[in-house]
Short mmCIF file of C-alpha atoms and ligand atoms in Angstrom, two decimals:
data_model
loop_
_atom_site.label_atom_id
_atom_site.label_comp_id
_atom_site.label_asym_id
_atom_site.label_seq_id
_atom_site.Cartn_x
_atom_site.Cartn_y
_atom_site.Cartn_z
CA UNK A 1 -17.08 -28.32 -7.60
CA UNK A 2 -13.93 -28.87 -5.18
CA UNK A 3 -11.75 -31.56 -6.16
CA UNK A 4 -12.46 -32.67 -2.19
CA UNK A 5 -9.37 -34.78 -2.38
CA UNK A 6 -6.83 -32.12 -2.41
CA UNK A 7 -5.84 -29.30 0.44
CA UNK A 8 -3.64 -26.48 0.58
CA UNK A 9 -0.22 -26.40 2.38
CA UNK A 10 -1.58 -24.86 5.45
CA UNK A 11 -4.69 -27.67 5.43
CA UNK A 12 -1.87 -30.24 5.51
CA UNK A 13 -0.03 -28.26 8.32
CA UNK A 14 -3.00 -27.89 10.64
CA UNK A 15 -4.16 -31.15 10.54
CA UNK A 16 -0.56 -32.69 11.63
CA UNK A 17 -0.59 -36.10 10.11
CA UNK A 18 -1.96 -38.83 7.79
CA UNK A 19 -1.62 -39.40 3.93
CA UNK A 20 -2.16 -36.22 2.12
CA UNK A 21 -2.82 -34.93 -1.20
CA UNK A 22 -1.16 -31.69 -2.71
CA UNK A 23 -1.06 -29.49 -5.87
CA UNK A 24 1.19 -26.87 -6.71
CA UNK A 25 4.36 -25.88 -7.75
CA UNK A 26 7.98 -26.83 -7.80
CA UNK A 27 9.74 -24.03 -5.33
CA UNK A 28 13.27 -25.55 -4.93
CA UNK A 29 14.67 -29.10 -5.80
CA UNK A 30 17.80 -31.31 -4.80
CA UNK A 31 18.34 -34.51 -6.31
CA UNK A 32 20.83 -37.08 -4.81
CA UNK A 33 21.64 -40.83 -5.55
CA UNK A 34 18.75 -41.79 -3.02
CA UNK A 35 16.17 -38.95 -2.77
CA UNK A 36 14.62 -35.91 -4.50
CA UNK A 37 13.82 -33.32 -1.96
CA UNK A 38 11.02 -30.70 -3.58
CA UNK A 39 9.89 -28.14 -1.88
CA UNK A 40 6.58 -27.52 -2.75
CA UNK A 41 4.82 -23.96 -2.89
CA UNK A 42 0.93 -23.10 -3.15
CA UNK A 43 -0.27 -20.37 -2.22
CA UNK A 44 -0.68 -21.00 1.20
CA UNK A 45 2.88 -21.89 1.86
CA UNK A 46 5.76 -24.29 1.27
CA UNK A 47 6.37 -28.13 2.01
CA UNK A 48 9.59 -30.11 1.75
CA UNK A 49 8.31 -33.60 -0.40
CA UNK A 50 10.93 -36.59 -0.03
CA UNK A 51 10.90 -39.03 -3.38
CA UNK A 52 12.67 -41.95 -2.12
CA UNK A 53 14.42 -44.58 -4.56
CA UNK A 54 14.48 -47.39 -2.60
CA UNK A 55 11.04 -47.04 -1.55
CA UNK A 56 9.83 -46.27 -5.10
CA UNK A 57 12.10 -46.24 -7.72
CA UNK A 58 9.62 -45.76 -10.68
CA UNK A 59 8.65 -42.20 -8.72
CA UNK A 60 12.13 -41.15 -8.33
CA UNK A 61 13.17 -41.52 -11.87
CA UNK A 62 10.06 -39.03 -12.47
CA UNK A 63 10.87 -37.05 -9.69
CA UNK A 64 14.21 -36.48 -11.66
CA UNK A 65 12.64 -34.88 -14.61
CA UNK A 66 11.53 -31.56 -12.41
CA UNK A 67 12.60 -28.41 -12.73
CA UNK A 68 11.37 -25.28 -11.36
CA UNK A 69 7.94 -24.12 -11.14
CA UNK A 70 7.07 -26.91 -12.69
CA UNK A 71 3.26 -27.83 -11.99
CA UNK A 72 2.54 -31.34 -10.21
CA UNK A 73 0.37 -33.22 -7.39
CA UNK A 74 1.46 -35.33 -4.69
CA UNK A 75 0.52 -37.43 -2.56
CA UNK A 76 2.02 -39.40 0.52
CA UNK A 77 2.62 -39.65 4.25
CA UNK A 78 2.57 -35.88 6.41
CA UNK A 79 5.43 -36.18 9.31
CA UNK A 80 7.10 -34.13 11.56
CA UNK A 81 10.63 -32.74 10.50
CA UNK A 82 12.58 -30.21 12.49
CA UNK A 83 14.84 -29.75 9.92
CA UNK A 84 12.55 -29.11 7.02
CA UNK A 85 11.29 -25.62 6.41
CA UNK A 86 8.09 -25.27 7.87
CA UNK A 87 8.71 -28.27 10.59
CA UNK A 88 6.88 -30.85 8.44
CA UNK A 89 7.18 -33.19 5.05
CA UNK A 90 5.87 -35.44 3.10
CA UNK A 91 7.97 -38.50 3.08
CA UNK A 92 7.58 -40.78 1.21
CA UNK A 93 5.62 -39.23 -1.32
CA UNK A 94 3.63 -42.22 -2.59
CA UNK A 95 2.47 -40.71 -5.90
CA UNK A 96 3.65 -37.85 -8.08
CA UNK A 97 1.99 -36.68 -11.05
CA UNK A 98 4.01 -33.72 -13.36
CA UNK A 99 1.27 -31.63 -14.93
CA UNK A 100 3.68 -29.54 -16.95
CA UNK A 101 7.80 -29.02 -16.72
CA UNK A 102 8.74 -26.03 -16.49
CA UNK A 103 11.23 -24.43 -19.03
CA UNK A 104 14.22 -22.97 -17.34
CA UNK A 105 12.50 -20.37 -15.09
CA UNK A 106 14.18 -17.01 -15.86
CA UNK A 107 14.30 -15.73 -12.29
CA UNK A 108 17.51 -17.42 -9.97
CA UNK A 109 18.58 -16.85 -6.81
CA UNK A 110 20.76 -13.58 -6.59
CA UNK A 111 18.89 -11.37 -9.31
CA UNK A 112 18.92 -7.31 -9.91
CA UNK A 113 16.06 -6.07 -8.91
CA UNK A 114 15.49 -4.35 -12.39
CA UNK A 115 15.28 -8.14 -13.77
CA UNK A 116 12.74 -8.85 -11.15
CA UNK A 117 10.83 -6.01 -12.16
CA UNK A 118 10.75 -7.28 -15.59
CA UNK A 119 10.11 -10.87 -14.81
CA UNK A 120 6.89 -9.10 -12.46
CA UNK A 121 4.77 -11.13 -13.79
CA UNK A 122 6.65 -14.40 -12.52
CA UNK A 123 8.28 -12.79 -9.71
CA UNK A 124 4.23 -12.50 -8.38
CA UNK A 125 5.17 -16.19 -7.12
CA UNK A 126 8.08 -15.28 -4.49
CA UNK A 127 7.35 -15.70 -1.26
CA UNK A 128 7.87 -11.77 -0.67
CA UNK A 129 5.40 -10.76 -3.02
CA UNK A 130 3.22 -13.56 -2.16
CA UNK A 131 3.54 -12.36 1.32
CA UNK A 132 2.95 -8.57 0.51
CA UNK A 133 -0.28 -9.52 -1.59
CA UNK A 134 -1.56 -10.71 1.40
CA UNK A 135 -1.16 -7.92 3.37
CA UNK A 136 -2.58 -5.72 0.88
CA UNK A 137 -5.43 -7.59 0.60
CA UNK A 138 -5.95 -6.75 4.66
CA UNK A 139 -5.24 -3.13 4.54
CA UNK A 140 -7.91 -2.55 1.82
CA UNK A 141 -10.49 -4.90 3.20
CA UNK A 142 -9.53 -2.69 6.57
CA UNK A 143 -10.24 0.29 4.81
CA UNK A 144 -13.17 -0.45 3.55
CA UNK A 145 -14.63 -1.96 6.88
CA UNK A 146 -13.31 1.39 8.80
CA UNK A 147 -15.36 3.79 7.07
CA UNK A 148 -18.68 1.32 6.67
CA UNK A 149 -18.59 0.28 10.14
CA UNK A 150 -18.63 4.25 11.00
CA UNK A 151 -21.42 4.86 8.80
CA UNK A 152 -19.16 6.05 5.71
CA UNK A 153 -21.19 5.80 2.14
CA UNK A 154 -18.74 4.58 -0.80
CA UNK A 155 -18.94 7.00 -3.68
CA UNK A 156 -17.35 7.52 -6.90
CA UNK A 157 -15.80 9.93 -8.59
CA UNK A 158 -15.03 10.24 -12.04
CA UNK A 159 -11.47 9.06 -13.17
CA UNK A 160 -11.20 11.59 -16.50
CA UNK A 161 -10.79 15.08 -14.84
CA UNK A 162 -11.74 18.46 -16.71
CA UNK A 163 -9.42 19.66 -13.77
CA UNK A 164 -6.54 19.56 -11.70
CA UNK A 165 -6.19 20.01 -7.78
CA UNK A 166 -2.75 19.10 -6.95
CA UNK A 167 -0.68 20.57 -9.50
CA UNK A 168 -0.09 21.22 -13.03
CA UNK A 169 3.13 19.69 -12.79
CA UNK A 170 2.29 16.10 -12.20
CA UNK A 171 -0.99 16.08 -14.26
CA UNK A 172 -1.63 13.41 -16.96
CA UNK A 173 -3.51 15.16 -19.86
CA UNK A 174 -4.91 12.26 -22.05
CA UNK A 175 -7.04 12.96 -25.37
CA UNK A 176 -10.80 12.53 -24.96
CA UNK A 177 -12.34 12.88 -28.20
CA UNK A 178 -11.56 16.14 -30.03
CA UNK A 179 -10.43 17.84 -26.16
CA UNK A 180 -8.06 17.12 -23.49
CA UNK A 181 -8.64 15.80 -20.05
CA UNK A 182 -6.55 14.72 -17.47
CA UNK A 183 -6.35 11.22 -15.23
CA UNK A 184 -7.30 12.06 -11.37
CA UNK A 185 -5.20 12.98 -9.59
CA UNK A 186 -7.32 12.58 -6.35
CA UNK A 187 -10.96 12.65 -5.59
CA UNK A 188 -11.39 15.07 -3.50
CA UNK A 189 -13.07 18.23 -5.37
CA UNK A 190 -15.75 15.52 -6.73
CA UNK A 191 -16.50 14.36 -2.90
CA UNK A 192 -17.01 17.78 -1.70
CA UNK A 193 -19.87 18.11 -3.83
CA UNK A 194 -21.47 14.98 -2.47
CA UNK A 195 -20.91 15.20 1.08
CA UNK A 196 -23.54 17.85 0.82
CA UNK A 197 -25.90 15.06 -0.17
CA UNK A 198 -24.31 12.10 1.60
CA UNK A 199 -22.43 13.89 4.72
CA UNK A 200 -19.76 11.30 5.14
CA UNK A 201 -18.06 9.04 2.27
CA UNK A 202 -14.72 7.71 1.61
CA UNK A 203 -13.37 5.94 -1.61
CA UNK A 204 -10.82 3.76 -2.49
CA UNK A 205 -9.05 4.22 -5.92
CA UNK A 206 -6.57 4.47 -8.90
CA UNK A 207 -5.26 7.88 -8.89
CA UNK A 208 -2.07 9.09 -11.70
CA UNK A 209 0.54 11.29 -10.63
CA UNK A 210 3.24 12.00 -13.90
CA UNK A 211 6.05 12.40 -10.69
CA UNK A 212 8.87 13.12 -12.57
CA UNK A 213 11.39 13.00 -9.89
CA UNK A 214 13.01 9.30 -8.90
CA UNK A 215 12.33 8.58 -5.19
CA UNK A 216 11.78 5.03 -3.55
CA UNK A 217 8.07 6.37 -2.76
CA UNK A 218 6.53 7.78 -5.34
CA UNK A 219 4.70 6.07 -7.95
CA UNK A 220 2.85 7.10 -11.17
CA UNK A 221 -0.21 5.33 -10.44
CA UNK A 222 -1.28 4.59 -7.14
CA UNK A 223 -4.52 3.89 -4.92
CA UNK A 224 -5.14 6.50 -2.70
CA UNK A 225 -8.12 5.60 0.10
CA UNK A 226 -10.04 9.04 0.55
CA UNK A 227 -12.69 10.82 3.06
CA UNK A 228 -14.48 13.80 3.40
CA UNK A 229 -16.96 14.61 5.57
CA UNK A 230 -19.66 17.82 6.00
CA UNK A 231 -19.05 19.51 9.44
CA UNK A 232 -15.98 18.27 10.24
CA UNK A 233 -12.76 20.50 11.40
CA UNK A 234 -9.42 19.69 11.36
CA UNK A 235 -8.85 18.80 15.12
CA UNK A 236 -11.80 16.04 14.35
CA UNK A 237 -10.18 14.92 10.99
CA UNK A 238 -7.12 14.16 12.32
CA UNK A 239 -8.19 11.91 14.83
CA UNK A 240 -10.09 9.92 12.51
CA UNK A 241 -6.76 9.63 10.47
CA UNK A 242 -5.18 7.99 13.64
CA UNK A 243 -8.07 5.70 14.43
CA UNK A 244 -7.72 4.85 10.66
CA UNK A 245 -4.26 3.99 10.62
CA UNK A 246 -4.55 2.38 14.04
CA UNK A 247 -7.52 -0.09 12.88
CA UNK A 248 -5.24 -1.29 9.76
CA UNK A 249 -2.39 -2.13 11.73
CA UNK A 250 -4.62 -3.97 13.84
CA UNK A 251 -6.09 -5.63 11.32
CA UNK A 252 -2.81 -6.88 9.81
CA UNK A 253 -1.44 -8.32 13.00
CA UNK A 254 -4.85 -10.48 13.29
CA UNK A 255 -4.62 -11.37 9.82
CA UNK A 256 -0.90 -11.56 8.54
CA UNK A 257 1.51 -12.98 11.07
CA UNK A 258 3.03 -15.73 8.93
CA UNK A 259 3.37 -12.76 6.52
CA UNK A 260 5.41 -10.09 8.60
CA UNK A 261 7.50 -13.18 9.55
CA UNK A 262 8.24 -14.07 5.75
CA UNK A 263 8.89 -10.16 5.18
CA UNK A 264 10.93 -9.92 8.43
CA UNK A 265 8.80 -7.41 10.18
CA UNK A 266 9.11 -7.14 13.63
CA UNK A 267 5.52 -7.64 14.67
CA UNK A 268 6.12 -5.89 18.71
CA UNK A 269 7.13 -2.59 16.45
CA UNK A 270 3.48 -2.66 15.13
CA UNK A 271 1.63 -3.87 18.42
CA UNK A 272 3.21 -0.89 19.88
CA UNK A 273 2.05 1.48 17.24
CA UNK A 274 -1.47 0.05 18.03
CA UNK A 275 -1.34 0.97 21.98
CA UNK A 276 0.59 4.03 21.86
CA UNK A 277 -0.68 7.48 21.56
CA UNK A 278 -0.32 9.60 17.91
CA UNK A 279 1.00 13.11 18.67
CA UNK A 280 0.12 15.97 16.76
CA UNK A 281 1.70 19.03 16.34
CA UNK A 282 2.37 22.01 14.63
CA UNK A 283 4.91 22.68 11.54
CA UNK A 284 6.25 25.68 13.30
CA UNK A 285 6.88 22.64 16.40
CA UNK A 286 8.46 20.73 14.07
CA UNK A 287 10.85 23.44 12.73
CA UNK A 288 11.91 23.80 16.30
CA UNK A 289 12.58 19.88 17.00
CA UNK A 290 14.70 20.49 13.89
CA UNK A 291 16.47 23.23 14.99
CA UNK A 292 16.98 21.92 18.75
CA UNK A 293 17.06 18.69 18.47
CA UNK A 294 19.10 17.99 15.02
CA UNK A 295 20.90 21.27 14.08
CA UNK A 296 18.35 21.30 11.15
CA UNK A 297 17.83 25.41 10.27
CA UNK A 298 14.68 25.01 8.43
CA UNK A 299 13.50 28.38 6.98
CA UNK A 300 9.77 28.75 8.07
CA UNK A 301 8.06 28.99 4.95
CA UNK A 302 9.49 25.57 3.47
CA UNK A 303 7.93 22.25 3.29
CA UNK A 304 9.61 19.75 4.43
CA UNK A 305 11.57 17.46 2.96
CA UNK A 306 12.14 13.78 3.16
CA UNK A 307 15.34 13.95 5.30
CA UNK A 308 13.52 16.09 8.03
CA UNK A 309 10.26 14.40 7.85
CA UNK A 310 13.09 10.88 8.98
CA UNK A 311 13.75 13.49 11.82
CA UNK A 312 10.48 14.05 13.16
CA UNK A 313 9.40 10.62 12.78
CA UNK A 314 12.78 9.27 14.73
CA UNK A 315 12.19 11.88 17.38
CA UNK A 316 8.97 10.63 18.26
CA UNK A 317 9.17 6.66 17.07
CA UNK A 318 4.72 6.39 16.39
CA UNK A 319 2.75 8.30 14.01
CA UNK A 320 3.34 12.01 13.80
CA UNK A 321 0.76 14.55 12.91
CA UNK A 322 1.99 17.56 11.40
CA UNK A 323 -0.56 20.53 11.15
CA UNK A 324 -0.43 24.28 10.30
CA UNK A 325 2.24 24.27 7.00
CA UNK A 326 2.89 27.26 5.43
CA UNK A 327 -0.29 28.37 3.25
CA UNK A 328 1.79 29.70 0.49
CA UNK A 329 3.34 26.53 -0.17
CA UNK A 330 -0.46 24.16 -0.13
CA UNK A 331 -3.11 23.83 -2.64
CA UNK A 332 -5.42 26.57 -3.64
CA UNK A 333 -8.03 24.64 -1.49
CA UNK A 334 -6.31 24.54 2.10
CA UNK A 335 -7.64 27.67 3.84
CA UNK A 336 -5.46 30.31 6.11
CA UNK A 337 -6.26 29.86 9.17
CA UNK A 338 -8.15 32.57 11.59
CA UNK A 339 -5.45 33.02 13.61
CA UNK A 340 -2.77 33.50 11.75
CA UNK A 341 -3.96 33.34 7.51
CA UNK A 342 0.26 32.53 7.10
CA UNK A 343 -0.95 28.91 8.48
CA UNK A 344 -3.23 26.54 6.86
CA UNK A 345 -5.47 24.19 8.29
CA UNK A 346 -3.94 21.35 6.75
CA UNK A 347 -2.17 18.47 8.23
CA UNK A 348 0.14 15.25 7.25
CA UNK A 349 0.66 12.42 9.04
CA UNK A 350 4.09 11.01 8.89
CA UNK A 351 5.07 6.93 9.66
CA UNK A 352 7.47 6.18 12.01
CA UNK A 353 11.06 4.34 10.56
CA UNK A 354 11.70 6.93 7.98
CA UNK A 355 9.10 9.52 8.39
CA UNK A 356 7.26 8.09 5.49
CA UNK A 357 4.44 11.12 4.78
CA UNK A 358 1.36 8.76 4.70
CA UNK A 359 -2.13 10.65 5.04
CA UNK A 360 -2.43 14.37 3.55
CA UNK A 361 -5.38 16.17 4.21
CA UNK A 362 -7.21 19.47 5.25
CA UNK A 363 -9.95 21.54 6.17
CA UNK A 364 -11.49 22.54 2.67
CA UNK A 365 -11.12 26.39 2.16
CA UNK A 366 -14.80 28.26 1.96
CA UNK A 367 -13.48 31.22 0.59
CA UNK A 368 -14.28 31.59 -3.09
CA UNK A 369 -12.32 34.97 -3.90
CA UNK A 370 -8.79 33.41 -1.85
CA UNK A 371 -9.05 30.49 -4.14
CA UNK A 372 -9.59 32.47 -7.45
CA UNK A 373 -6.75 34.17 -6.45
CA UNK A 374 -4.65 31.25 -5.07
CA UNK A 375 -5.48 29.38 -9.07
CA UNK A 376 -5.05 32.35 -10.65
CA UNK A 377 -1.47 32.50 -9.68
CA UNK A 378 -0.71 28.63 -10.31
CA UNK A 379 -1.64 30.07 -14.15
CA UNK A 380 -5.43 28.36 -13.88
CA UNK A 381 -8.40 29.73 -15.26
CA UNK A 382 -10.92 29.69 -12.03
CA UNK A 383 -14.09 29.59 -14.67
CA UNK A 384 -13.27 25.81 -15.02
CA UNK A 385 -14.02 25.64 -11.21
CA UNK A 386 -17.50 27.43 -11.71
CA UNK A 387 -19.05 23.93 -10.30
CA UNK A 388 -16.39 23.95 -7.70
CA UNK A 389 -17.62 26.95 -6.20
CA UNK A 390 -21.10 26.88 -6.27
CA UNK A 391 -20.51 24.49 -3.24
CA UNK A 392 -19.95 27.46 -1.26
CA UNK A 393 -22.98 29.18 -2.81
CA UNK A 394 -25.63 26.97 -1.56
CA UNK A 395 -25.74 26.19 1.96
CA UNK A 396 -22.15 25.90 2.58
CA UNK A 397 -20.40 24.29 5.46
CA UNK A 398 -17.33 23.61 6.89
CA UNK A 399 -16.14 20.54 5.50
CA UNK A 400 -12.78 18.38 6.03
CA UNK A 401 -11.32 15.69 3.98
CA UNK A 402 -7.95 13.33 3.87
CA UNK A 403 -6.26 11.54 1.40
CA UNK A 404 -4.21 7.89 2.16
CA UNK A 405 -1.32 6.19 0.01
CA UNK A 406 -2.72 2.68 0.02
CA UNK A 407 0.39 1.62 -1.23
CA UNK A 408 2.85 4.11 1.23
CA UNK A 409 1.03 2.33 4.36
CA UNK A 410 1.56 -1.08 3.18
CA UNK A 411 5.25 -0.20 2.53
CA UNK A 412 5.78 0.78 5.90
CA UNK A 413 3.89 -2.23 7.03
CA UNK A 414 5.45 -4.34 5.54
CA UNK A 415 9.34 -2.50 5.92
CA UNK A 416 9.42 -2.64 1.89
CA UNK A 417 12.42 -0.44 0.81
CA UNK A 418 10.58 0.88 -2.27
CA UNK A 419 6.98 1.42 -2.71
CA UNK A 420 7.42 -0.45 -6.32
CA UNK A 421 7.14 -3.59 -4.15
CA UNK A 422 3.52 -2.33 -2.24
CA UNK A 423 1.57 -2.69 -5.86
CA UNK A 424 1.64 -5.57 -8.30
CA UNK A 425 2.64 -4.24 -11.34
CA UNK A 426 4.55 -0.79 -10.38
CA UNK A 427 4.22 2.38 -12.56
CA UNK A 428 6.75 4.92 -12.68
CA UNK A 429 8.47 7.26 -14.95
CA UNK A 430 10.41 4.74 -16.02
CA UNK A 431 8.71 1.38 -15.30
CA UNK A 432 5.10 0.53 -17.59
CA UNK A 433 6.32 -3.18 -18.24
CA UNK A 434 4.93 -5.41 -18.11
P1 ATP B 1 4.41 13.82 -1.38
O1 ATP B 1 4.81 15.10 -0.69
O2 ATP B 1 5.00 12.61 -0.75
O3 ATP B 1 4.57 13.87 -2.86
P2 ATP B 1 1.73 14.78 -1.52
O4 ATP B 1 1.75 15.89 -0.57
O5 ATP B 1 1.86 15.06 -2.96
O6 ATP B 1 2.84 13.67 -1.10
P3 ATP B 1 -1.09 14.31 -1.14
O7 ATP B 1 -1.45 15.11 -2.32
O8 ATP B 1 -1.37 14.85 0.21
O9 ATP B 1 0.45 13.88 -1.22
O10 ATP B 1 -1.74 12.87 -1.30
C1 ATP B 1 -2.26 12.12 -0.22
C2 ATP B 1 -1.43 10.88 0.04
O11 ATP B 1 -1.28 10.10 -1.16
C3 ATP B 1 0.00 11.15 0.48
O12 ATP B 1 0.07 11.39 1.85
C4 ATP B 1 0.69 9.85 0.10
O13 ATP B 1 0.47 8.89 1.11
C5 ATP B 1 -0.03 9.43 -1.15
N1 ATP B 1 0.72 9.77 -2.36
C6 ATP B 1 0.84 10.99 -2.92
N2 ATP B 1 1.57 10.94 -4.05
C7 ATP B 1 1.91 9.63 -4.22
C8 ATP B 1 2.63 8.92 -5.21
N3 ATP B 1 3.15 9.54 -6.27
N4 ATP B 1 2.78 7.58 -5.08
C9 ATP B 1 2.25 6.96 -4.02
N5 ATP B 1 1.54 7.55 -3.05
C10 ATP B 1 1.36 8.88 -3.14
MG1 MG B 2 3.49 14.94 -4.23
#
């Protein structure tokens, strides 16, 4: 049952004045010879509380004891304060009780952010994550109501692999019994089989990537939100990327204004990515913005890399779609295009501010003897596929799909620096604590 008596931070706010009654944590403290000022954090937000010792002397010698974090309730009078942090505080707190004192909480002001990442599980607290949390919380919930809304089923895939379909070199092989699988690495060759039973799905999940390589966006265990649907082509794909990407934003700015302000995001940056259009184009466009516009030779034939993708993405300041890359250079499962077989019918959509590559995702190649050769010369054997193929045996059709870094959009969201800060407890080559 709710302990009726008490509200959250935000209650208190909204409802402007009276005697109130709080529970949370110690966030800062200041003691003088006539007050203790704590600033009090739930998980709503924070309140200055004002222990006076002239108008309660027994309180303020409590008062004294705290340190921070440590647990307590208050209670006392709600007024208006321009000066303290969130315009209001509770002065004079007319009764303090200390559930716990805190021990000397490991985590000060000016910290390395290797110690944060070690103290994770206390560092959860900080406003920033706190803040973050939140808008994760949005951008899956928008995810999830995208595709359902738009008649999406949720399926499953399984999360031990007999197979790989992005690589050999970033696979995690884990023992399963007296054999070897490895973690997925997406979901995608598992959904093509059902969208011939379900049409359209999507799915949200944990998906392992050994990425051996340091970057500020790459981790080794991610959630990547997926859909594939039966019929679709890439020109139709695509723009169900944008309304995607579009409907999260959205989402976030109804849901998670206190939050960009706490992160410092400038919320007219991402009301402008809602109104304005997403341009797509092709690589061999982009390798000619590169060339024209920024003295960037780019050798057709290479993918591009994080310094050009910050090109694109500056030269057009909104969502970038880049289709056509090089077919030598994409999975065995992108297919050549009609046209011109040198092109795949693939595309990625890159995020403004840094060209952040945010959606992969393709057309889903229906030509069984390409891909045998395609594995073949990544060193696979294409009889572990056998399943894989029959798709195209029995009433195959032309089918589309796109992956999502859950955690790559809410960095950009939020304007995180590294993508450690996106997830709660980051994974990467060198990071598995705690
Ligand atoms: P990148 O070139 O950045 O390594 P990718 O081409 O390997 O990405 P895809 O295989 O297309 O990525 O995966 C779909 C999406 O999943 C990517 O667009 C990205 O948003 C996200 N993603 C891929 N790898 C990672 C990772 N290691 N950590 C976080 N997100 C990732
Ligand atoms: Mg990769």
């Amino acid at each position: 049952m709710k302990d009726s008596k008490y509200l959250t931070i935000d209650e208190v706010l909204n409802k402007g004045s009276g005697n109130v009654h709080l529970r949370g944590w110690v966030y800062r403290e200041r003691k003088s010879n006539k007050f203790v000022f704590i600033v009090l954090r739930d998980e709503s937000n924070i309140i200055q509380c004002v222990v006076s010792k002239e108008k309660n002397p027994e309180l303020f010698e409590e008062a004294k004891k705290l340190t921070i974090e440590s647990s307590i309730k208050v209670s006392g009078e709600l007024k208006k304060d321009e000066r303290a942090p969130t315009g209001y505080e509770i002065s004079p707190v007319s009764d303090l009780e200390i559930i716990q004192i805190a021990e000397p909480f490991p985590i000060t002001a000016e910290q390395s952010p290797e110690l944060l990442y070690d103290n994770r599980h206390l560092w959860l607290r900080s406003r920033k994550l706190n803040a973050v949390l939140k808008v994760r919380h949005t951008v899956v919930g928008a995810i999830h109501e995208f595709f359902r809304s738009r008649g999406y089923y949720e399926f499953d895939a399984p999360i031990f692999q007999p197979i790989q379909s992005e690589g050999g070199s970033t696979l995690f092989e884990v023992k399963y019994f007296d054999d070897k699988v490895y973690l997925s690495q997406s979901w995608q060759l598992y959904a093509e089989s059902a969208v011939f039973s379900l049409g359209k799905i999507y799915n949200m999940g944990p998906t392992f990537r050994a990425e051996k390589s340091k970057t500020s966006r790459h981790l080794a265990e991610f959630w990547m939100a997926e859909m594939e649907a039966a019929w679709m082509k890439l020109d139709e794909v695509t723009e169900v990327a944008k309304d995607e990407i579009r409907f999260i934003i959205q989402e976030v700015l109804k849901h998670n204004r206190k939050e960009l302000e706490i992160l410092k995001r400038d919320s007219n940056l991402l009301e402008y990515y809602v109104k304005e259009e997403y341009p797509t184009i092709k690589y061999t466009e982009a390798l000619d913005i590169l060339n024209n516009e920024y003295q960037m030779h780019v050798p057709w034939g290479k993918d591009l890399r994080t310094i050009e993708e910050a090109k694109i993405s500056e030269f057009f300041k909104v969502p970038v779609v880049v289709t056509h890359y090089p077919t030598k250079i994409m999975g065995f499962y992108k297919p050549p295009s009609n046209d011109n077989p040198e092109e795949a019918l693939c595309f990625d959509m890159l995020a403004p501010e840094g060209g952040l590559e945010i959606i992969g995702g393709s057309e889903r190649s229906l030509l069984v003897d390409d891909m045998i050769k395609r594995l073949e010369a990544d060193g696979e054997d294409p009889l572990r596929y056998a399943w894989y193929f029959d798709l195209r045996r029995y009433g195959s059709v032309p089918h589309s799909g796109y992956g999502l870094g859950v955690e790559r959009v809410i960095q950009w969201i939020c304007g995180l620096e590294n993508i450690k800060d996106a997830i709660p407890f980051p994974r990467t080559m060198i990071r598995k604590t705690p």
